[in-house]
Tab-separated table of C-alpha atoms in Angstrom:
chain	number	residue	atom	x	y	z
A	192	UNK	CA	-36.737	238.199	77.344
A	193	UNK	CA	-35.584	241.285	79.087
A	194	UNK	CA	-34.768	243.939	76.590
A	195	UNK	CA	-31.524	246.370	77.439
A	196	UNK	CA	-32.700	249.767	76.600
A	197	UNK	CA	-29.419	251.656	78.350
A	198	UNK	CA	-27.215	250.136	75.735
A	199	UNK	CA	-25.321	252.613	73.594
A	200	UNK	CA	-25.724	251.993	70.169
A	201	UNK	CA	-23.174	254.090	67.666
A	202	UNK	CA	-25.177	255.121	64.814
A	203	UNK	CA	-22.690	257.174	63.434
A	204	UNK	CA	-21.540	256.457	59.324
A	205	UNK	CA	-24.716	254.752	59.080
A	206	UNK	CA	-26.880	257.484	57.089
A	207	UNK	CA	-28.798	257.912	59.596
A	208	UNK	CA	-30.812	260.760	59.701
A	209	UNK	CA	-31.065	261.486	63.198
A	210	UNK	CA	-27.249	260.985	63.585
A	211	UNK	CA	-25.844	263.083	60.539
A	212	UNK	CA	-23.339	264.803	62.419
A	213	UNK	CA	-19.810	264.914	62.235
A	214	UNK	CA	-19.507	266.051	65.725
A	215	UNK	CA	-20.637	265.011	68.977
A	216	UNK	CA	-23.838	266.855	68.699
A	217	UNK	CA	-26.799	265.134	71.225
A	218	UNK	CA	-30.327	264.429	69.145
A	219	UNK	CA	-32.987	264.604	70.885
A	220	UNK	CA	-35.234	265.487	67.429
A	221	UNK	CA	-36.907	263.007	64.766
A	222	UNK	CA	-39.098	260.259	65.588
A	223	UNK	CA	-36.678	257.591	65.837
A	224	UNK	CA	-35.842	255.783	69.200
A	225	UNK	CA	-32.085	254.815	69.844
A	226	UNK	CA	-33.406	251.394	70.762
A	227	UNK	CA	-32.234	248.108	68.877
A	228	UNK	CA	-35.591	246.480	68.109
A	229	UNK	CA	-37.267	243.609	69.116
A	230	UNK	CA	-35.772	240.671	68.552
A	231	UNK	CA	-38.182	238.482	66.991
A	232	UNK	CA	-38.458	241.198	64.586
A	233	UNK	CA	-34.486	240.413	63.657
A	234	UNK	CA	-34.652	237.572	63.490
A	235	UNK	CA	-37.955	237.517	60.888
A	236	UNK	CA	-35.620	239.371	58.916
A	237	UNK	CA	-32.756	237.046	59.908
A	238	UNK	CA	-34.836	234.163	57.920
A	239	UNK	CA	-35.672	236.043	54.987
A	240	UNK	CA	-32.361	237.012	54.620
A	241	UNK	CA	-31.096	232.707	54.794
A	242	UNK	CA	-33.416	231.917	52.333
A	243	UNK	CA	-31.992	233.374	49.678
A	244	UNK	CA	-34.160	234.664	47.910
A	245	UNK	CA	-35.830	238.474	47.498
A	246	UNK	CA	-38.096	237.892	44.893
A	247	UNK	CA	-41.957	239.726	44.654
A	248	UNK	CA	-43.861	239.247	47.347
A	249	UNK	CA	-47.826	239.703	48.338
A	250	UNK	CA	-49.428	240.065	51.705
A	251	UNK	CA	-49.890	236.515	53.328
A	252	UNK	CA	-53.306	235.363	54.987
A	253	UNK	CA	-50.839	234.994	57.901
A	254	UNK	CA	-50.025	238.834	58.045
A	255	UNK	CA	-53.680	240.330	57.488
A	256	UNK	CA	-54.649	238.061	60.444
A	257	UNK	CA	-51.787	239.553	62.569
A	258	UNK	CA	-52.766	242.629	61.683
A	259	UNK	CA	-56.858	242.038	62.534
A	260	UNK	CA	-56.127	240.348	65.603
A	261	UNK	CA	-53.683	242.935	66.707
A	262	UNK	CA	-56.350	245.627	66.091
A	263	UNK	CA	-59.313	243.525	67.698
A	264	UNK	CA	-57.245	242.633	71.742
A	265	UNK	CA	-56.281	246.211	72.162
A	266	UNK	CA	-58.280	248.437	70.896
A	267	UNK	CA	-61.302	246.505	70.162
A	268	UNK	CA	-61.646	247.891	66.463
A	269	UNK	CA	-62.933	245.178	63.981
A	270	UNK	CA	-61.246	244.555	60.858
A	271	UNK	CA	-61.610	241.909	58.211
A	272	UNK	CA	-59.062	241.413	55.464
A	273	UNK	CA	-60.928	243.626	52.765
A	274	UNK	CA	-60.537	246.760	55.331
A	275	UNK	CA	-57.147	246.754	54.682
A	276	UNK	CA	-54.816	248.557	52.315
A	277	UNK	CA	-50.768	248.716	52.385
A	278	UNK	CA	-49.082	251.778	51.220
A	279	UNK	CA	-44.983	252.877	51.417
A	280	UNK	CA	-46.039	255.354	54.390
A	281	UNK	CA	-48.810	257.091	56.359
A	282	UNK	CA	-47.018	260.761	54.654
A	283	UNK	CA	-48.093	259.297	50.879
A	284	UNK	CA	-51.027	258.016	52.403
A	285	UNK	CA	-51.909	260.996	53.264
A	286	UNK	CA	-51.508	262.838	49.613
A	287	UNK	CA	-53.489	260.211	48.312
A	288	UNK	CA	-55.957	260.933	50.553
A	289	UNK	CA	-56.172	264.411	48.670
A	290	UNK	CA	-57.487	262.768	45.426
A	291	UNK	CA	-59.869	260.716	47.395
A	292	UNK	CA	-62.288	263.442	49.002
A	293	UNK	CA	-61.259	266.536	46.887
A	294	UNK	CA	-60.441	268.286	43.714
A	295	UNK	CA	-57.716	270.882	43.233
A	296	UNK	CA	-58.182	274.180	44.629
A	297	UNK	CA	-60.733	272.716	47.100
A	298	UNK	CA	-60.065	273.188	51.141
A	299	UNK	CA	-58.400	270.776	53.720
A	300	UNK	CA	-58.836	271.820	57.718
A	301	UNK	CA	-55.700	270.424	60.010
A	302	UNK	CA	-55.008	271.675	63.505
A	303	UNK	CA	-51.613	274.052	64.086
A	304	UNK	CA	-49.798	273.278	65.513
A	305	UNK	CA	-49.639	269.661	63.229
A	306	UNK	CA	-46.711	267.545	62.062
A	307	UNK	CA	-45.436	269.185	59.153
A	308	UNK	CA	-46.548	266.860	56.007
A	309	UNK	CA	-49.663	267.821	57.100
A	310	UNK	CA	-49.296	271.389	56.167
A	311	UNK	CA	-47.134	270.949	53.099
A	312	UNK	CA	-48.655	267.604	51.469
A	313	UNK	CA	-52.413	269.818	51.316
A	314	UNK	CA	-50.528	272.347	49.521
A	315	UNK	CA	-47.828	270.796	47.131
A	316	UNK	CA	-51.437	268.921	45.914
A	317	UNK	CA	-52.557	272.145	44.926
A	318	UNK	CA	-55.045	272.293	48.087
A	319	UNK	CA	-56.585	275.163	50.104
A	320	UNK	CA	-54.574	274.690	53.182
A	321	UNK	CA	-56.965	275.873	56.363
A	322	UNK	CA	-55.976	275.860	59.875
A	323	UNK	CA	-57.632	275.911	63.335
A	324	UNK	CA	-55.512	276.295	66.393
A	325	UNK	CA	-55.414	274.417	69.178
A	326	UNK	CA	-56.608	276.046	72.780
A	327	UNK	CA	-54.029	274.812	75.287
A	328	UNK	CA	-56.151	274.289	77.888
A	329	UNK	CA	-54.489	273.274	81.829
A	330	UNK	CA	-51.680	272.563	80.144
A	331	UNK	CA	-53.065	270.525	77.699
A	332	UNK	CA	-54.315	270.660	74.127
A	333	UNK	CA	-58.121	271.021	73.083
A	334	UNK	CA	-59.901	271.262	69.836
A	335	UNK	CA	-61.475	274.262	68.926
A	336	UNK	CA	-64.526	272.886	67.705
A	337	UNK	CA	-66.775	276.471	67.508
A	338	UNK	CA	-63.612	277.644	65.296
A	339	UNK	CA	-62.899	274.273	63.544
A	340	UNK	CA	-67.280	274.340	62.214
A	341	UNK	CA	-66.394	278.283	61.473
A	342	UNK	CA	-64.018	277.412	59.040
A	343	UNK	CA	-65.797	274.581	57.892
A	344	UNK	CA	-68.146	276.994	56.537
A	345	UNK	CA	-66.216	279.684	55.615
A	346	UNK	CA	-63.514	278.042	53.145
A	347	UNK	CA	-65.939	275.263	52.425
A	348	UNK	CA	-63.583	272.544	54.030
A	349	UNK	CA	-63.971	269.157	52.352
A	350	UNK	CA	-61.284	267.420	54.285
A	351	UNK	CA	-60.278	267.228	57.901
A	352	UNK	CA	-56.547	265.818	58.463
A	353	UNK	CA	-57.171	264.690	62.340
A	354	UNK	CA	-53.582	263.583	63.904
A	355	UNK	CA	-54.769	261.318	67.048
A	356	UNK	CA	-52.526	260.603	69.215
A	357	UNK	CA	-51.871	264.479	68.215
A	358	UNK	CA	-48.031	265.028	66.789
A	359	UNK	CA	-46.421	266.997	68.478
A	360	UNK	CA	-48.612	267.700	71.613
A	361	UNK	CA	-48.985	264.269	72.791
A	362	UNK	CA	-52.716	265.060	73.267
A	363	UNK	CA	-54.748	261.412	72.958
A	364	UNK	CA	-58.165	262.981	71.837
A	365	UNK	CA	-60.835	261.357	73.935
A	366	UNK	CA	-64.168	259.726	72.902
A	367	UNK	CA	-66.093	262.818	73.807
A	368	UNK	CA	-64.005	265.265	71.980
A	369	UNK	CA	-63.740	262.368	68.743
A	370	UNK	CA	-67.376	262.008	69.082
A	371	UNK	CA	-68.226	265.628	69.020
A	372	UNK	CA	-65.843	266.095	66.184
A	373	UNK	CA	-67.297	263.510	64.253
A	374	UNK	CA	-71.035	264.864	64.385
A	375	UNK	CA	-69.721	268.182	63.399
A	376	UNK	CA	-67.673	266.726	59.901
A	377	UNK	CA	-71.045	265.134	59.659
A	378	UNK	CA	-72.868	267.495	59.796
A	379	UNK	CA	-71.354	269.586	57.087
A	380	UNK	CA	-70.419	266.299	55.284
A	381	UNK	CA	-66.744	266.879	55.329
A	382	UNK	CA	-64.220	263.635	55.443
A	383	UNK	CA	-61.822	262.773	57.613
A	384	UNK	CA	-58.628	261.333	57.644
A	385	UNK	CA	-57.082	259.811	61.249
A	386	UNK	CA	-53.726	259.334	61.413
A	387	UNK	CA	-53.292	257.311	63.985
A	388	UNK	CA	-49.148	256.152	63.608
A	389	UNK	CA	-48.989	256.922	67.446
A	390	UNK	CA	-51.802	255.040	68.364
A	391	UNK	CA	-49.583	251.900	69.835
A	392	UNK	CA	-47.096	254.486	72.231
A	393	UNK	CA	-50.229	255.416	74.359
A	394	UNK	CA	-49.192	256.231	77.511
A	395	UNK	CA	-50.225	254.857	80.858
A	396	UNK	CA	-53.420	256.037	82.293
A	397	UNK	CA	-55.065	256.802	78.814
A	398	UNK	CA	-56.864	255.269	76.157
A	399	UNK	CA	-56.974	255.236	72.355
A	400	UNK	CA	-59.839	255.056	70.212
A	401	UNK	CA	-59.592	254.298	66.705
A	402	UNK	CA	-61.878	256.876	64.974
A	403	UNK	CA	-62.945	254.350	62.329
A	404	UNK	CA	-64.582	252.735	65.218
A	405	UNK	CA	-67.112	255.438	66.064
A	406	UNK	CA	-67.101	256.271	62.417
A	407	UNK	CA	-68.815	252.982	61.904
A	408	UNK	CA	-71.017	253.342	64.756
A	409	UNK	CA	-72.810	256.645	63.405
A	410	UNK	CA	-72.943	255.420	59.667
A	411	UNK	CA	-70.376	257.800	58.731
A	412	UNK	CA	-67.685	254.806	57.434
A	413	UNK	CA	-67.903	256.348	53.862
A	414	UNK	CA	-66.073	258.973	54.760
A	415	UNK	CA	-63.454	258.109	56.672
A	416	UNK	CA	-60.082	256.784	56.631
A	417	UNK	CA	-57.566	255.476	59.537
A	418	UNK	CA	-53.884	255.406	58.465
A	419	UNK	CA	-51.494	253.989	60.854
A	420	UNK	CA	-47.901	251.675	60.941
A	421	UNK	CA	-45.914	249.197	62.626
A	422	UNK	CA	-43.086	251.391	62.245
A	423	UNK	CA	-43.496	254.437	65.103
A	424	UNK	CA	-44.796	251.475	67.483
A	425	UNK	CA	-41.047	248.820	66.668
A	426	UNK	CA	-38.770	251.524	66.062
A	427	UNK	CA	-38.252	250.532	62.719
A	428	UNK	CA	-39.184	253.303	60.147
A	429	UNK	CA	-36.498	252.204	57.779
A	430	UNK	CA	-38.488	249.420	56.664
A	431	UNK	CA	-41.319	251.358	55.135
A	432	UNK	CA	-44.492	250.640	55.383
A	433	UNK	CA	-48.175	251.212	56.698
A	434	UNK	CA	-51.607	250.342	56.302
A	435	UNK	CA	-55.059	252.210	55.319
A	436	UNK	CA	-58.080	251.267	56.999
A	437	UNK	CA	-62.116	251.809	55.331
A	438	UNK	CA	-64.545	249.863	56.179
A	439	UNK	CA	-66.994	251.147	53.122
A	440	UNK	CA	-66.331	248.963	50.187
A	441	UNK	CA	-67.132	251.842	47.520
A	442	UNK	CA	-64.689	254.077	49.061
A	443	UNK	CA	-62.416	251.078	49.219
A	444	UNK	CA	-62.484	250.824	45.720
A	445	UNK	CA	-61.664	254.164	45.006
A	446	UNK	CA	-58.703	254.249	47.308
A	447	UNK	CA	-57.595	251.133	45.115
A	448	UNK	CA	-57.815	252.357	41.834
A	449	UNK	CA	-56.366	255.574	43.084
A	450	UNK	CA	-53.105	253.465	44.391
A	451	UNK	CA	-52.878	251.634	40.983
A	452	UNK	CA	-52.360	254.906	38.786
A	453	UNK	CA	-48.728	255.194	40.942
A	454	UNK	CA	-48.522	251.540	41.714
A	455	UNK	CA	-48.004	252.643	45.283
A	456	UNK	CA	-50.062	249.586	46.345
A	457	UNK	CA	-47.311	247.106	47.433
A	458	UNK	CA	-44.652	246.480	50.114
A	459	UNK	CA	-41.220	245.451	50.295
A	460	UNK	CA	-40.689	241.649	51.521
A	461	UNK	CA	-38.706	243.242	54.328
A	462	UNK	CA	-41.971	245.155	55.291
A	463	UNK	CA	-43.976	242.394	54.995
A	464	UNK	CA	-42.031	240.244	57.386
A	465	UNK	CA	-41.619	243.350	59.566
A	466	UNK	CA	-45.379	243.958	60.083
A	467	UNK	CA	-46.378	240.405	60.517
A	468	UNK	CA	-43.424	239.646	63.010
A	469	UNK	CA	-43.998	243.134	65.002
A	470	UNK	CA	-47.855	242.478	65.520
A	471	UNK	CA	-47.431	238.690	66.635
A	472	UNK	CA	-44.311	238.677	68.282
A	473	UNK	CA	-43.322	242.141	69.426
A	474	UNK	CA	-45.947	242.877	72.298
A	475	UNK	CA	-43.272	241.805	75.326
A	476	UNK	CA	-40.215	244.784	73.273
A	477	UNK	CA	-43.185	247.094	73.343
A	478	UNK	CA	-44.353	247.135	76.981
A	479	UNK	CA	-40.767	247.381	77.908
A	480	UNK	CA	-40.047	250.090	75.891
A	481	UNK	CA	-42.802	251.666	77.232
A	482	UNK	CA	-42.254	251.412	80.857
A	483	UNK	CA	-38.575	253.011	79.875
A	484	UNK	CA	-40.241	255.782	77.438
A	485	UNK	CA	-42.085	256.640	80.953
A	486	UNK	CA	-39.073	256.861	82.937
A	487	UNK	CA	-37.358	258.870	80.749
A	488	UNK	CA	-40.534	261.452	80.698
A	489	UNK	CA	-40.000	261.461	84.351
A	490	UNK	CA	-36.768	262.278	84.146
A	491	UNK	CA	-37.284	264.385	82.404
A	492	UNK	CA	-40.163	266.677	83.725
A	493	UNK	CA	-38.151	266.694	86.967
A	494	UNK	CA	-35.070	268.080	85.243
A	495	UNK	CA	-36.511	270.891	83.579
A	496	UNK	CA	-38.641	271.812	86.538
A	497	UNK	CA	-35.315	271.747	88.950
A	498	UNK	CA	-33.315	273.381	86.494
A	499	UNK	CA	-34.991	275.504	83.568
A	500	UNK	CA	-38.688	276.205	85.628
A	501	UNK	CA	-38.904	278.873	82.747
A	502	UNK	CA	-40.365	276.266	80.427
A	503	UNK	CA	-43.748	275.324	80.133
A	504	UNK	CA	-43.745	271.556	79.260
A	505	UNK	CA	-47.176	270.035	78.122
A	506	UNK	CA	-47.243	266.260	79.744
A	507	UNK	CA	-47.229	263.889	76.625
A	508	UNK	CA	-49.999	261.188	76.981
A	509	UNK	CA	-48.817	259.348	74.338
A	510	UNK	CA	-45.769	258.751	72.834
A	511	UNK	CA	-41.977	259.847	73.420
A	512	UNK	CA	-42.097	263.361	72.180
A	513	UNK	CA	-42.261	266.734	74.479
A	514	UNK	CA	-43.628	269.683	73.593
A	515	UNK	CA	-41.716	272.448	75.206
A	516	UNK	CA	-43.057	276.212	75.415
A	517	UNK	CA	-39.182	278.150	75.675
A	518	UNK	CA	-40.248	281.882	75.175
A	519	UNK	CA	-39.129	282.790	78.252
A	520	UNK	CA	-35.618	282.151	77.078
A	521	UNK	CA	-36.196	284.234	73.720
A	522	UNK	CA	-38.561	286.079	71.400
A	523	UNK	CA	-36.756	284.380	67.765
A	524	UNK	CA	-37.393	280.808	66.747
A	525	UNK	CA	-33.699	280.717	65.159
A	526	UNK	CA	-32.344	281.837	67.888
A	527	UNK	CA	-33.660	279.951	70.420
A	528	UNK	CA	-32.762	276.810	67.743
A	529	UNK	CA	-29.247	277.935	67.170
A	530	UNK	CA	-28.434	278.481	70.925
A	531	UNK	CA	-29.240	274.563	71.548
A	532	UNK	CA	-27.093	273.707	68.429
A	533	UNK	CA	-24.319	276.254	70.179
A	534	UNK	CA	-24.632	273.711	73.042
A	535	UNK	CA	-24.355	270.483	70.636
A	536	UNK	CA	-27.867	269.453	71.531
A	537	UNK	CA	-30.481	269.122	68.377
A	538	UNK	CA	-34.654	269.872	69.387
A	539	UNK	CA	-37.350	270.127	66.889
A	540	UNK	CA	-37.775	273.767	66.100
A	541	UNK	CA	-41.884	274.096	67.183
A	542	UNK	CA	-42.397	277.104	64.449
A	543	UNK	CA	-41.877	274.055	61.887
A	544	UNK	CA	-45.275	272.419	62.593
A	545	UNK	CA	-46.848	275.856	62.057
A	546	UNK	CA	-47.918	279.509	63.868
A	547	UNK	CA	-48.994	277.978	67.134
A	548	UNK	CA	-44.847	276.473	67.264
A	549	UNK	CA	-43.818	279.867	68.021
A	550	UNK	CA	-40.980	279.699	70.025
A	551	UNK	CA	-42.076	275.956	71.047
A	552	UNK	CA	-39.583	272.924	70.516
A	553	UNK	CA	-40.344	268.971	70.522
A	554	UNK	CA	-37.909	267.183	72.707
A	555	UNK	CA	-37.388	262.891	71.825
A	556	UNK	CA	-36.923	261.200	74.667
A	557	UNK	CA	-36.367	257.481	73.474
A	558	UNK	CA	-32.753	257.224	74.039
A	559	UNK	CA	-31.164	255.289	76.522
A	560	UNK	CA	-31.118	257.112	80.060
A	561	UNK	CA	-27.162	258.396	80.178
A	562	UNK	CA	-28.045	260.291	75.988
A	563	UNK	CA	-30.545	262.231	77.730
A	564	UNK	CA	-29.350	263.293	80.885
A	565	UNK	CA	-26.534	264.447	78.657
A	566	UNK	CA	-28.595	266.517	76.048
A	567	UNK	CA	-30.455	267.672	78.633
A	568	UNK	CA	-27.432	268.854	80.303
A	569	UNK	CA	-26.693	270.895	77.049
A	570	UNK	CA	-30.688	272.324	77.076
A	571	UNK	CA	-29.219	273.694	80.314
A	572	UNK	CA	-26.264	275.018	79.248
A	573	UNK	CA	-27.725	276.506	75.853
A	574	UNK	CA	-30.504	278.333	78.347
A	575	UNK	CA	-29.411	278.134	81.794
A	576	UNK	CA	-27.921	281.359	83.286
């Protein structure tokens, strides 16, 4: 069926986070499309809701296989049901992940800039929080890998939280560049943790690569984990819910037991239905929405290169998310953040997702085509002369 991604949808009085104003403010922020989702997916939940009954639910042989087979015709990574692990989110997942591969006080590497919970989950767990930049490179994103090993060794790094596709650059981290960071973590036997919630919003003309895959390939499984969701990919992050991926049984285990001291183990029925209906069902919503994702990052390239040249946009090849360099239109982060809100338009402020977000902001552009135009209209007004 043909999917009608220009529909308006009014979100407001809904508690939705995105749309919490109580004026006619434009968000182009969270991680949240403005798209209705697939249908298939409604109507799983449409079902669950005519039966009549909510009671407790497990994960069906039905849904691993969705899940494995999903995994297996796209991006050739092999699963079998005792790989997998649910948890409420890939943000819990990844505090659990701190009482996997360290002890308090101990040191955790992530990139900066980095989606936030990567910053504050290492520290509320009473971790060493370490950080590499990024090199922007042609426009582009590149790991620092001399300055990532140099801090291996200095702080003693036990954990590297890897964010592939990278959130909020848009980078999608090549085999080459995985490859060579794997060898290094291996090399100083320090874990890693891919989260990889992007992974199904690549963009045309690049590829993703599960790191569990190589992982596997250079006897390394034991210490490494792949976290990653349905709920980025269908646009439905209300229903929470994600998956952890080993593929050492030992380390398996102790992911397990760690999940039953909080009995964070389990999904919701909803989720259940979710995942399994998304991964058999909801490949025909996706492509669409990705075709329209695409336009929309044409659009909007060619509107901020006609009208605010000024900023330096770094190409997103994956997902809906822009990362927009604005210092040439100020020298404060709160500024630059209030002047958009001035203009009734909401960005991501860049200094949130740490020092290298200096005067950056993350744009969303899944919306339908007449939002945008219209928040970008207020980017121009807010910075335009």
């Amino acid at each position: 069926m043909a999917y009608n991604f220009d529909e308006i949808i009014d979100r407001s009085n809904t508690g939705s986070i995105k749309w919490h104003y109580s004026d006619d403010t434009i968000p182009l922020w969270v991680a949240d499309m403005d798209f209705k989702a697939a249908q298939p997916i409604l109507d799983s939940l449409q079902r669950v809701v005519n039966h009549g009954i909510l009671g407790y639910t497990k994960p069906t042989k039905a849904l691993f296989e969705a899940i494995i087979n999903w995994h297996s015709s796209r991006y050739d990574l092999q699963l079998i049901e005792e790989n997998i692990l649910f948890s409420p989110g890939v943000v819990p997942s990844l505090a659990l992940m701190m009482h996997i591969f360290t002890e308090a006080g101990e040191a955790v590497l992530v990139n900066d800039p980095i989606y936030t919970p990567f910053m504050t989950k290492v520290e509320q767990n009473n971790r060493t929080l370490v950080t590499s930049p990024l090199k922007e490179v042609d426009g582009k994103y590149q790991l620092d890998l001399d300055d990532i090993e140099a801090k291996i060794v200095e702080h003693k790094v036990k954990l590297y939280l890897l964010c592939n596709p990278h959130n909020p650059g848009g980078r999608v981290w090549t085999v080459g560049e995985l490859e060579a960071l794997l060898l290094l973590c291996k090399k100083h036997e320090v874990a890693i943790v891919s989260d990889e919630i992007h992974q199904d919003l690549t963009l045309s003309g690049h590829k993703f690569v599960p790191f569990l895959k190589l992982a596997a390939a250079e006897n390394y499984a034991h210490k490494v984990v792949s976290l990653t969701s349905m709920t980025k990919t269908f646009n439905v992050a209300g229903i929470k819910g994600s998956m952890i991926f080993a593929k050492d049984q030992a380390l398996l285990k102790k992911i397990s037991q760690q999940q039953q001291l909080n009995d964070e183990y389990e999904l919701n029925l909803f989720a259940y239905m979710v995942m399994q209906s998304a991964y058999e069902e909801g490949e025909e919503w996706l492509t669409q929405a990705l075709a329209y994702i695409e336009k929309n990052i044409e659009l909007t390239l060619d509107f901020l290169a006609g009208h605010l040249p000024d900023i330096k946009v770094m190409r997103p090849e994956a997902s809906y998310l822009i990362w927009l360099d604005c210092s040439a239109y100020g020298d404060d982060d709160q500024a630059l953040y209030d002047k958009l809100r001035e203009a009734k338009v909401e960005l991501n402020a860049g200094i949130k997702y740490g020092n290298e977000g200096h005067l950056k902001m993350r744009l969303n552009v899944a919306c339908p085509e007449a939002l945008l135009r219209e928040g970008l209209n207020r980017v121009y007004a807010a910075f335009g002369d």
